[in-house]
XYZ file of N, CA and C in Angstrom:
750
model
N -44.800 23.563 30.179
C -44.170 24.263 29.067
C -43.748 23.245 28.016
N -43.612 23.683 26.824
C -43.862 22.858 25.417
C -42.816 23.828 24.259
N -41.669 22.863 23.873
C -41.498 23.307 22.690
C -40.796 22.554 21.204
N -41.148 22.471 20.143
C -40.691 21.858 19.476
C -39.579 22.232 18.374
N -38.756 21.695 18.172
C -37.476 22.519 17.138
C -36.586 21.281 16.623
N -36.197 21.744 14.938
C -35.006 20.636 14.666
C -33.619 20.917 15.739
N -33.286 19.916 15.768
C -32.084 19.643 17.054
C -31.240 19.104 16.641
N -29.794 19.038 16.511
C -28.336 18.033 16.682
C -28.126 17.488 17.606
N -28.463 16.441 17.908
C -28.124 15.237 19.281
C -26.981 15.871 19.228
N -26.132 15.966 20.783
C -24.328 16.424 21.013
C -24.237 15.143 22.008
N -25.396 14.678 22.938
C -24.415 13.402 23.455
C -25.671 12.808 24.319
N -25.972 11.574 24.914
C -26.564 10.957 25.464
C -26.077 9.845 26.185
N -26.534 10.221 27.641
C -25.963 9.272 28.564
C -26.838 8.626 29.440
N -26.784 7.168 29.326
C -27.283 6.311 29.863
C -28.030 7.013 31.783
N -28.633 6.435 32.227
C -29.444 7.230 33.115
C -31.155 5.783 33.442
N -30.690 5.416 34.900
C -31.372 4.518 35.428
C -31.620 3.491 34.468
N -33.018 2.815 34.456
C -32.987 1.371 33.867
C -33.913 2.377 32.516
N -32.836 2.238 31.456
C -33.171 1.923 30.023
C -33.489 3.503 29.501
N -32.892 4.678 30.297
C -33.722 5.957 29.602
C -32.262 6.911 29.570
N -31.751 7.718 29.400
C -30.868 8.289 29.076
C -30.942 9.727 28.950
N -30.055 10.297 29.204
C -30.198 12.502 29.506
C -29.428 12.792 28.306
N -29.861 13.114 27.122
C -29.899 13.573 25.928
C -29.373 15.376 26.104
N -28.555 15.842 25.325
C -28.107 16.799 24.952
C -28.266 17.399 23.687
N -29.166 18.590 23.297
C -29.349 18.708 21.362
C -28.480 20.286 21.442
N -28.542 20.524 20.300
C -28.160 21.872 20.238
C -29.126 22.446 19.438
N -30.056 23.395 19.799
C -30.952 24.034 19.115
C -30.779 25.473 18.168
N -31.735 25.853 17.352
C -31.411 27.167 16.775
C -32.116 27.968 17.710
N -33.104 28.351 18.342
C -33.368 28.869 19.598
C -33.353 28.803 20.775
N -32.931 27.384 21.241
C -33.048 27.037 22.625
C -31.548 26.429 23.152
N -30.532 26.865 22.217
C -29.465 26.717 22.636
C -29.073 25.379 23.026
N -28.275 25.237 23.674
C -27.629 23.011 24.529
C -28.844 23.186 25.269
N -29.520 22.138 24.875
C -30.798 21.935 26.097
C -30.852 20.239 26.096
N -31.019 20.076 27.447
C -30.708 18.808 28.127
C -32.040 18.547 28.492
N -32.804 16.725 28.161
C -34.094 16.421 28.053
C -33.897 14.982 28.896
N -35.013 14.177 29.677
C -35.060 12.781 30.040
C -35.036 12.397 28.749
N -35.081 11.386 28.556
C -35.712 10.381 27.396
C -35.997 9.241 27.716
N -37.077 8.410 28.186
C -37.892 7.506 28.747
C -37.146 6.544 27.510
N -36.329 5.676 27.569
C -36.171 4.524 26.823
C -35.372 4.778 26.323
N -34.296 5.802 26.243
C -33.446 6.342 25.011
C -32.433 5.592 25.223
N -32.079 4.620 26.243
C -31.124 4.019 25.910
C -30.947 2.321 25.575
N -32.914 1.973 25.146
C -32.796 0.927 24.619
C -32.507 0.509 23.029
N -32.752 -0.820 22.950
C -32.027 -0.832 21.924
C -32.947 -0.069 20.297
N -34.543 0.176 20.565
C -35.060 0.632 19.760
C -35.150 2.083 19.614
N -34.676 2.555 20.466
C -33.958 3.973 20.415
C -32.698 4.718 19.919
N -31.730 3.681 20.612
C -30.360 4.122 20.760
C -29.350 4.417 19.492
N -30.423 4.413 18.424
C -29.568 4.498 17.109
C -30.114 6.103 16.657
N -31.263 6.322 17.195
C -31.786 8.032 16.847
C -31.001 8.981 17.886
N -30.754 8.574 19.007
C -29.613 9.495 20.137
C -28.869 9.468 19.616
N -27.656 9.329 18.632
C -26.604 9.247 18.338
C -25.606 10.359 17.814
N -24.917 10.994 18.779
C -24.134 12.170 18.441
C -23.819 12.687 17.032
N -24.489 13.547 16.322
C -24.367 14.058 15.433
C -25.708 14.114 14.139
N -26.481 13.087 14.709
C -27.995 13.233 14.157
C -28.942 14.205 13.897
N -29.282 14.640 13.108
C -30.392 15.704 13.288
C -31.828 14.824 13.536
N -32.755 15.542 14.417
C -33.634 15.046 14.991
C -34.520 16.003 15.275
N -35.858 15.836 14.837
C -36.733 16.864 15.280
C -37.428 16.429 16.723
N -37.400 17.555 17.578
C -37.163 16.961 19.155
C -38.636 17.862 19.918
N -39.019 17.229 20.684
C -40.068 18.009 21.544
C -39.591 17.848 22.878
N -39.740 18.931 23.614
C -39.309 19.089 24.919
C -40.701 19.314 25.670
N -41.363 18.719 26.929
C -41.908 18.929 27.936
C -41.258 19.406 29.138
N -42.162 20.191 29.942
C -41.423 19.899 30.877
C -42.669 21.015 31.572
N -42.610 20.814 33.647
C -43.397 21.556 33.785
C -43.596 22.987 34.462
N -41.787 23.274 34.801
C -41.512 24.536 34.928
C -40.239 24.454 33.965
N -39.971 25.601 33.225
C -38.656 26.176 32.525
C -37.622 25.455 32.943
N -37.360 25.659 33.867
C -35.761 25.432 34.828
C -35.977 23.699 34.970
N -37.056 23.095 34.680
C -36.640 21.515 35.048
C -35.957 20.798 33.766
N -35.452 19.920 33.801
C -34.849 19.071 32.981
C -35.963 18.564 32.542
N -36.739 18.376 32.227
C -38.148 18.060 31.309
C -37.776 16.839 30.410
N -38.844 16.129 29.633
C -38.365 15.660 28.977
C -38.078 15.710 27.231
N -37.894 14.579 26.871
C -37.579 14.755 25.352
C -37.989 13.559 24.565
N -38.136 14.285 23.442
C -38.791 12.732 22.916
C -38.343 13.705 20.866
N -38.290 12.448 20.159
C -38.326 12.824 18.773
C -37.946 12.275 17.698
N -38.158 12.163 16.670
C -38.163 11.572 15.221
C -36.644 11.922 14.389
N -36.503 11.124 13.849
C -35.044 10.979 12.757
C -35.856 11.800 11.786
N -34.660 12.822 11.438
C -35.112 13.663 9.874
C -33.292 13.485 8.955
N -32.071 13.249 9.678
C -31.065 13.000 8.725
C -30.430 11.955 9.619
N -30.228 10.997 9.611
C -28.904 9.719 10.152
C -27.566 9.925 10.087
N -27.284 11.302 10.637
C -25.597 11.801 9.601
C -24.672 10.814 10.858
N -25.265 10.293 12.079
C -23.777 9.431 12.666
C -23.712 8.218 11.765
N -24.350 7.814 11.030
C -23.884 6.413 10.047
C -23.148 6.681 9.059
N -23.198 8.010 8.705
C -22.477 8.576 7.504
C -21.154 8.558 7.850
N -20.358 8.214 9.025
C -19.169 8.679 9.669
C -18.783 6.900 10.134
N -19.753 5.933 10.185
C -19.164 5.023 11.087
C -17.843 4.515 10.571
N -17.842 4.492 9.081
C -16.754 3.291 8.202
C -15.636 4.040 8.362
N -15.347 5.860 8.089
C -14.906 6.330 7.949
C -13.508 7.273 9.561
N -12.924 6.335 9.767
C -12.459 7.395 11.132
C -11.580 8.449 11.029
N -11.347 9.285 10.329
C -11.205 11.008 9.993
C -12.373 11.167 10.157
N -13.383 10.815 9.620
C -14.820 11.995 9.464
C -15.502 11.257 10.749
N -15.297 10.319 11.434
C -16.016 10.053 12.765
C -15.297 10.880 13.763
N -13.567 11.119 13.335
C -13.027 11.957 14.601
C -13.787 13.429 14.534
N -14.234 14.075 13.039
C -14.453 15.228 13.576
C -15.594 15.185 14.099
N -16.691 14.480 13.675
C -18.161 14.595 14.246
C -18.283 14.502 15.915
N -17.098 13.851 15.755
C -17.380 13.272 17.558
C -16.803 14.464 18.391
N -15.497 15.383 17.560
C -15.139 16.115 18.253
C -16.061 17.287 18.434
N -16.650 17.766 17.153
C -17.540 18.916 17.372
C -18.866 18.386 18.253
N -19.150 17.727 18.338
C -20.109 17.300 19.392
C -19.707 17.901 20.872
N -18.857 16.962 21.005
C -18.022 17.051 21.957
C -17.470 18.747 22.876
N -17.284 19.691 21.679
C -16.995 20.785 21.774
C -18.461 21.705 22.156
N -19.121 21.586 21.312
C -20.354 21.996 21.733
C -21.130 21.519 23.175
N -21.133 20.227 23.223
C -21.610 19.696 24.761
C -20.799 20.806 25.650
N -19.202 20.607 25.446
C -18.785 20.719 27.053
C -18.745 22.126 27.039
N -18.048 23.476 25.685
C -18.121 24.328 26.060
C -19.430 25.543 26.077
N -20.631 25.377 25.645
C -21.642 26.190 25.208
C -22.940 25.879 26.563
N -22.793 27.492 26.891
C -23.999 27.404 27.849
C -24.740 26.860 28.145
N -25.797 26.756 29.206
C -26.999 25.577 28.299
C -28.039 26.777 28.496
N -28.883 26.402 27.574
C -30.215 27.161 27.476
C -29.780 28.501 26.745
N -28.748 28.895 26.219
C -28.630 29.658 25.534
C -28.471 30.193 24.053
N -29.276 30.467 23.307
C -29.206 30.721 22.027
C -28.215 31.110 21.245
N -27.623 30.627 20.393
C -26.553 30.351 19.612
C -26.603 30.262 18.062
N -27.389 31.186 17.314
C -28.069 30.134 15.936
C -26.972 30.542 15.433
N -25.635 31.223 15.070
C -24.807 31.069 14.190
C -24.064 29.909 14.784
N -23.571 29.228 15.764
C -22.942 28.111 16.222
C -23.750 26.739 15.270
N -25.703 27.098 16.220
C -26.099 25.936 15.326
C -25.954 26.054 13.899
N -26.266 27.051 13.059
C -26.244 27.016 11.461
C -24.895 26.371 11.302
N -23.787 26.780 11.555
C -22.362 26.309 11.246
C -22.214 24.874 11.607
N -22.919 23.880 12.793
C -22.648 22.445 13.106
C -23.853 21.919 11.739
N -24.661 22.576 11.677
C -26.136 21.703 10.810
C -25.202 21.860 9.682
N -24.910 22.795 9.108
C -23.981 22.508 7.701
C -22.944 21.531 7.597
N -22.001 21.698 8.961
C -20.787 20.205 8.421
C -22.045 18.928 8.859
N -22.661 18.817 9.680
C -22.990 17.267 9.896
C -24.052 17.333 8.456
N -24.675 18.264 7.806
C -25.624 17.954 6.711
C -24.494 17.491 5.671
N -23.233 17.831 5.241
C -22.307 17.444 4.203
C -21.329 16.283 5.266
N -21.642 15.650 5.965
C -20.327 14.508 6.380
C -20.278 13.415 5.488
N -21.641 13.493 4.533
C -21.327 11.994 3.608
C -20.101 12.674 2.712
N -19.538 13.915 2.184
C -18.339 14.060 1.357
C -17.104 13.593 1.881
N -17.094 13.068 3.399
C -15.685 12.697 4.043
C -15.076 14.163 4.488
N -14.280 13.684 5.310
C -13.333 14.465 6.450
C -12.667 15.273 5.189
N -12.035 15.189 4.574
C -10.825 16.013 3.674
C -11.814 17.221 3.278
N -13.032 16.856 2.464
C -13.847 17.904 1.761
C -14.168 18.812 3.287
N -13.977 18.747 4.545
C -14.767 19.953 5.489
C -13.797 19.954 6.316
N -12.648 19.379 6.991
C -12.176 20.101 7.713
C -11.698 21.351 7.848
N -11.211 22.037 6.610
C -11.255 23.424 6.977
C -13.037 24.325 7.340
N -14.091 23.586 6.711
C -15.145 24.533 7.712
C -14.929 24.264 8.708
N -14.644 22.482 9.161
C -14.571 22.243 10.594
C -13.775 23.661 11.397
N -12.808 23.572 10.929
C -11.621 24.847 11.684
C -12.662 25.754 11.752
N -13.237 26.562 10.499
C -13.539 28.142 10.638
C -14.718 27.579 11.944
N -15.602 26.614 11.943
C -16.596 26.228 12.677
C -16.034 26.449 14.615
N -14.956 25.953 14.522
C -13.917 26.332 15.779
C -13.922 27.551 16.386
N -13.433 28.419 14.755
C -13.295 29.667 15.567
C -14.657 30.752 15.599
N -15.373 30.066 14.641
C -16.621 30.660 15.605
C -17.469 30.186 16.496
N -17.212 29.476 17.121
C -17.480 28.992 18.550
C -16.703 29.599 19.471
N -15.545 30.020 18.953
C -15.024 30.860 19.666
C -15.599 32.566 19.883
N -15.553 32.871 18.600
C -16.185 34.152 18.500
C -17.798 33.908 19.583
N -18.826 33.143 19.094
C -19.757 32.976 20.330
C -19.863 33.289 21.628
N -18.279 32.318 22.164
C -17.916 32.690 23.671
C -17.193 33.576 24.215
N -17.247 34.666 23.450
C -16.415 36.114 23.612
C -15.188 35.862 23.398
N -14.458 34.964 22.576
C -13.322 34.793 22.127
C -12.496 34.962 20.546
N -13.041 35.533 20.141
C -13.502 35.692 18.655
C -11.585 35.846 18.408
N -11.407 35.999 17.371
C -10.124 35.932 16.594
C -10.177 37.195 15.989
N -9.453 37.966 15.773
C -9.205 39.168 14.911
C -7.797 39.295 13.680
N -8.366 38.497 12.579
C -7.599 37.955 11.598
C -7.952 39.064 10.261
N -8.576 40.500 10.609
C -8.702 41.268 9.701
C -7.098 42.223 8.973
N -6.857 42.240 9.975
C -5.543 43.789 9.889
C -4.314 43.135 10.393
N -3.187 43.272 10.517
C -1.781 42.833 11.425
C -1.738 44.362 12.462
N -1.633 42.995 13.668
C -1.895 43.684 14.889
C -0.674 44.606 14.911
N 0.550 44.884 14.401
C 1.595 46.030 14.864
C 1.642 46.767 13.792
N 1.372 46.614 12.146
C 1.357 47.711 11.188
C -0.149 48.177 10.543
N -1.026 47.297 10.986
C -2.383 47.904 10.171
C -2.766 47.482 8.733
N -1.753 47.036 8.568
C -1.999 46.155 7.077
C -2.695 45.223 6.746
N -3.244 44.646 5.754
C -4.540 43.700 5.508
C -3.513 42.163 4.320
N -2.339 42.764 4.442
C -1.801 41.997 3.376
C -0.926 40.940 3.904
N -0.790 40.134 3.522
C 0.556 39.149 3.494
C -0.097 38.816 5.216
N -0.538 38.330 5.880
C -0.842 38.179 7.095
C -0.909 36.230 7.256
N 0.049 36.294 8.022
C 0.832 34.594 8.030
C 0.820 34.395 9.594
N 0.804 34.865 10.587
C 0.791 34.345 11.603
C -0.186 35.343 12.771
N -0.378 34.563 14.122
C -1.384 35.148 15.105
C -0.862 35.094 16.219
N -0.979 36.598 16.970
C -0.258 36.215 18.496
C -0.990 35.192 19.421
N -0.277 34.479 20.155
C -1.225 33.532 21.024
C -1.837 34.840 22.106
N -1.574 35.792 22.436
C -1.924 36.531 23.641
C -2.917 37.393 23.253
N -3.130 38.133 22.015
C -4.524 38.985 21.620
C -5.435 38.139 20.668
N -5.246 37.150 20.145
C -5.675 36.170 19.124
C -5.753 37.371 17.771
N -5.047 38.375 17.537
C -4.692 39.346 16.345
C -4.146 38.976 15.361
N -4.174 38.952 13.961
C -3.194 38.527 13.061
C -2.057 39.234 12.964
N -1.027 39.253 12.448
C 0.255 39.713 12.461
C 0.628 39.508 10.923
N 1.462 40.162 10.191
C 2.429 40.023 9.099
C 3.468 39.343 9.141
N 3.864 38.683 7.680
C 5.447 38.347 7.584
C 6.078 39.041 8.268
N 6.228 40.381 7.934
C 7.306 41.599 8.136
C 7.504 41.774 9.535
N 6.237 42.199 10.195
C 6.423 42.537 11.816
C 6.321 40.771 12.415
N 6.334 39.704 12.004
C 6.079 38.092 12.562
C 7.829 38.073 12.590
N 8.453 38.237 11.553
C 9.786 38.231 11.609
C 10.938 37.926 12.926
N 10.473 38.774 13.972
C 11.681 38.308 14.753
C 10.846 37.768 15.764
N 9.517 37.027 15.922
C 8.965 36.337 16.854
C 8.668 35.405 16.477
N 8.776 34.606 15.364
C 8.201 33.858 14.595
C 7.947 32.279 15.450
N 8.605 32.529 16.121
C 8.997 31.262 17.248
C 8.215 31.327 18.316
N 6.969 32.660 18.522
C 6.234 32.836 19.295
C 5.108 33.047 19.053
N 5.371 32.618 17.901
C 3.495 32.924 17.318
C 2.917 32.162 16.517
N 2.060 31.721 16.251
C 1.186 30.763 15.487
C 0.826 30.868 14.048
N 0.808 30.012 13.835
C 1.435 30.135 12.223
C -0.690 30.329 11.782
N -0.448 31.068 11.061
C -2.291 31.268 10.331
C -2.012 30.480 8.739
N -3.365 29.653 8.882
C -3.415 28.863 8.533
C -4.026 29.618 6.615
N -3.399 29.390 5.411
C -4.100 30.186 4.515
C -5.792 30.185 4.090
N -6.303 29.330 4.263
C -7.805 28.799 4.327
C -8.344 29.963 5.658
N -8.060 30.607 6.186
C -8.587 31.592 7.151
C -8.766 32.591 6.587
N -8.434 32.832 5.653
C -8.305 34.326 5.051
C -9.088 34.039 3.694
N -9.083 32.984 3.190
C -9.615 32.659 2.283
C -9.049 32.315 1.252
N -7.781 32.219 1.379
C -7.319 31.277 0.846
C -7.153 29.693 -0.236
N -6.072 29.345 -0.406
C -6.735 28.195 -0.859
C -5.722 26.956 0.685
N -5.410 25.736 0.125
C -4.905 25.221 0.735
C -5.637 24.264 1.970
N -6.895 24.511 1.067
C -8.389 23.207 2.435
C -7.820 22.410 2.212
N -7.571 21.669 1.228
C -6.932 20.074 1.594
C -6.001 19.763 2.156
N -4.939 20.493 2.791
C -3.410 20.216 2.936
C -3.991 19.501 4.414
N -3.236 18.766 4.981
C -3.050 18.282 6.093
C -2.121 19.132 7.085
N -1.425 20.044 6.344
C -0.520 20.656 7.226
C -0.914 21.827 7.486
N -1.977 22.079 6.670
C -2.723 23.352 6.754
C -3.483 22.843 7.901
N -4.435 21.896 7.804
C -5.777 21.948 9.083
C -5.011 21.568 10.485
N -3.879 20.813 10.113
C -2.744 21.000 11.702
C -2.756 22.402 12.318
N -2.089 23.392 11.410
C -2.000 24.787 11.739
C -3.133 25.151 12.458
N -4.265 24.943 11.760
C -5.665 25.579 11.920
C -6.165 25.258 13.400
N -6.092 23.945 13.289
C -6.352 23.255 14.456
C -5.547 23.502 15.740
N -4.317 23.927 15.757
C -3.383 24.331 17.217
C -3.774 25.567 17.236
N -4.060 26.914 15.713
C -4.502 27.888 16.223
C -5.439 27.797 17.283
N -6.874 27.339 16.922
C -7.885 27.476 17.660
C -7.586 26.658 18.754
N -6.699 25.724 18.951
C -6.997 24.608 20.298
C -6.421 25.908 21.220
N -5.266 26.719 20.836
C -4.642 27.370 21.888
C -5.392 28.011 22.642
N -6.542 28.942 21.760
C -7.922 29.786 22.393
C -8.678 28.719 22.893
N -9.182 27.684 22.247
C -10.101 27.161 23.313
C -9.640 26.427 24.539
N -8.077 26.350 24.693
C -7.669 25.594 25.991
C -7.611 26.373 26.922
N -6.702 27.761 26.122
C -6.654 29.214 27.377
C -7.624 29.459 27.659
N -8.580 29.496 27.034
C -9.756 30.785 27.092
C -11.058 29.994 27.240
N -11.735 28.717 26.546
C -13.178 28.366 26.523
C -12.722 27.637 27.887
N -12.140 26.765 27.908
C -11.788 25.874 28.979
C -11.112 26.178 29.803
N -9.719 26.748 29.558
C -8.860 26.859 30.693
C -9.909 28.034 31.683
N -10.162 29.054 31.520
C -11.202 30.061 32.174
C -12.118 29.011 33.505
N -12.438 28.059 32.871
C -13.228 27.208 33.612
C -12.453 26.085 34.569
N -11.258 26.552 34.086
C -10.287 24.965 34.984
C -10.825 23.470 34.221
N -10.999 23.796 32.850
C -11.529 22.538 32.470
C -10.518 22.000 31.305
N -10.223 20.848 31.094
C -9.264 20.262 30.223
C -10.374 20.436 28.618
N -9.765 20.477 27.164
C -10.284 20.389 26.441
C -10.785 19.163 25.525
N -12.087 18.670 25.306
C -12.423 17.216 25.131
C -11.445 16.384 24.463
N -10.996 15.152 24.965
C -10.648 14.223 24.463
C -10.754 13.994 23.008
N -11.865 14.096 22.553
C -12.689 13.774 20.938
C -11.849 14.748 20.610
N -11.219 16.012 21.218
C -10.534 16.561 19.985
C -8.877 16.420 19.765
N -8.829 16.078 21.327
C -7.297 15.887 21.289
C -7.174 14.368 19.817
N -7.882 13.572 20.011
C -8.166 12.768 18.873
C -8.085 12.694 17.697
N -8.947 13.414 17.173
C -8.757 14.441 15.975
C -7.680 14.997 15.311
N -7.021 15.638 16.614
C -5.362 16.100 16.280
C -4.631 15.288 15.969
N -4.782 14.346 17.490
C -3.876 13.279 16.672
C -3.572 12.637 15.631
N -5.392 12.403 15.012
C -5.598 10.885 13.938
C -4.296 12.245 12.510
N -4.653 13.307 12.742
C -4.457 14.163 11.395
C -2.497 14.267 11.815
N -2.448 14.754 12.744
C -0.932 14.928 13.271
C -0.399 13.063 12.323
N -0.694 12.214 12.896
C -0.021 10.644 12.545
C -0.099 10.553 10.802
N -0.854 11.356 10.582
C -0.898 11.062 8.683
C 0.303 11.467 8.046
N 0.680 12.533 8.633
C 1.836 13.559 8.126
C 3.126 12.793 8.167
N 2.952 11.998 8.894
C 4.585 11.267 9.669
C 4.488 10.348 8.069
N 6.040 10.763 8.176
C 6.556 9.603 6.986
C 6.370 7.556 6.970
N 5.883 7.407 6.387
C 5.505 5.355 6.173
C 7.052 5.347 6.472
N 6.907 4.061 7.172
C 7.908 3.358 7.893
C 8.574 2.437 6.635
N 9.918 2.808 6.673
C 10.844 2.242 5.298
C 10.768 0.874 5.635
N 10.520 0.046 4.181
C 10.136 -1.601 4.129
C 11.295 -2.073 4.642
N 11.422 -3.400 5.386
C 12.600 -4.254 5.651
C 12.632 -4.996 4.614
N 14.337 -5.302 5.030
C 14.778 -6.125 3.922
C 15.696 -5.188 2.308
């Protein structure tokens, strides 16, 4: 069996002398995992590189085997990220997110369309996409039957003024009915609704604990699995910006 498709490298790991088990995310063939005879020498190891687009051919000689992989550079987007560490934390995290939580072999093309768009724009830097990054979150969520319901406020039906989300139905809620729980619910981030407020840092914080809460309860926790490192990362690098510069001595 034979198939060929553009692919997003999500991760590659070293594997006996000099070849490596490659992870892409496809628009039809979903996380599909390939050998790669050499992929982890040094004339390779710069086309494996998490977040690359790569046009990829898969062999293999029944369906169900790990087959292999082989394929050509069509964008270099992990170099676009090296200088930069905001825009390397997110690449690495959405990688990361995609590897550990998305089926394998299963078709996903709104997941892939949504990763091919931020890694096709990472040369604008981290500030210009982290809010797609976020919406990109929560539809990965939506994918894994976790979707968010940020249309109406979950106790009056209203479409207006909608500022926060219960952690327990992932529903939006109102000022008005958020009022005496406010301390129990998650603040919605204005860039969700459409909003303005993409650049704020305190905005993609928000954004970012919204969705971590669903994907810790729900993509991961479901599985007994902790949520990747690369993103706890992420949080962090953005959480440490916010903190006030340390007053000069003297």
């Amino acid at each position: 069996m034979e198939w060929q498709a553009p692919a997003i490298v999500l991760e590659a790991r070293p594997h006996g002398e000099g070849a490596a088990v490659v992870s892409v995310l496809t628009e039809d063939h979903g996380r599909h995992a390939g050998l790669v005879h050499g992929g982890a020498s040094r004339a390779q190891s710069g086309l494996w590189q998490p977040g690359n687009l790569v046009e990829v051919r898969w062999r293999g000689r029944l369906a169900e085997q790990l087959g292999s992989l082989s394929g050509e550079m069509v964008h270099p987007t992990a170099a676009l990220a090296l200088d930069e560490p905001l825009t390397l934390a997110l690449l690495q995290s959405a990688c990361a997110l995609a590897t550990d939580a998305l089926p394998e072999r299963e078709a996903q093309p709104r997941i892939f369309s949504g990763l091919l768009a931020l890694m096709a724009q990472l040369g604008r830097g981290a500030p210009a996409l982290l809010a797609d990054y976020i919406r990109w979150e929560a539809l990965l969520l939506e994918g894994l039957g976790y979707g968010l319901d940020l249309s109406v406020c979950a106790v009056t039906g209203a479409a207006e003024n909608l500022t926060h989300v219960s952690p327990r139905s992932g529903r939006a809620v109102s000022a008005e009915a958020a009022a005496p729980y406010r301390d129990r619910l998650l603040p919605l981030p204005l860039f969700l609704l459409g909003g303005q407020d993409e650049r704020d840092p305190a905005e993609w914080l928000k954004g970012l604990r919204l969705t971590g809460h669903f994907l810790e309860r729900d993509a991961f926790g479901a599985r007994h699995r902790a949520v990747p490192p690369a993103r706890e990362r992420l949080v962090s690098r953005i959480a440490a910006s916010l903190q006030p510069a340390p007053a000069p001595h003297g």
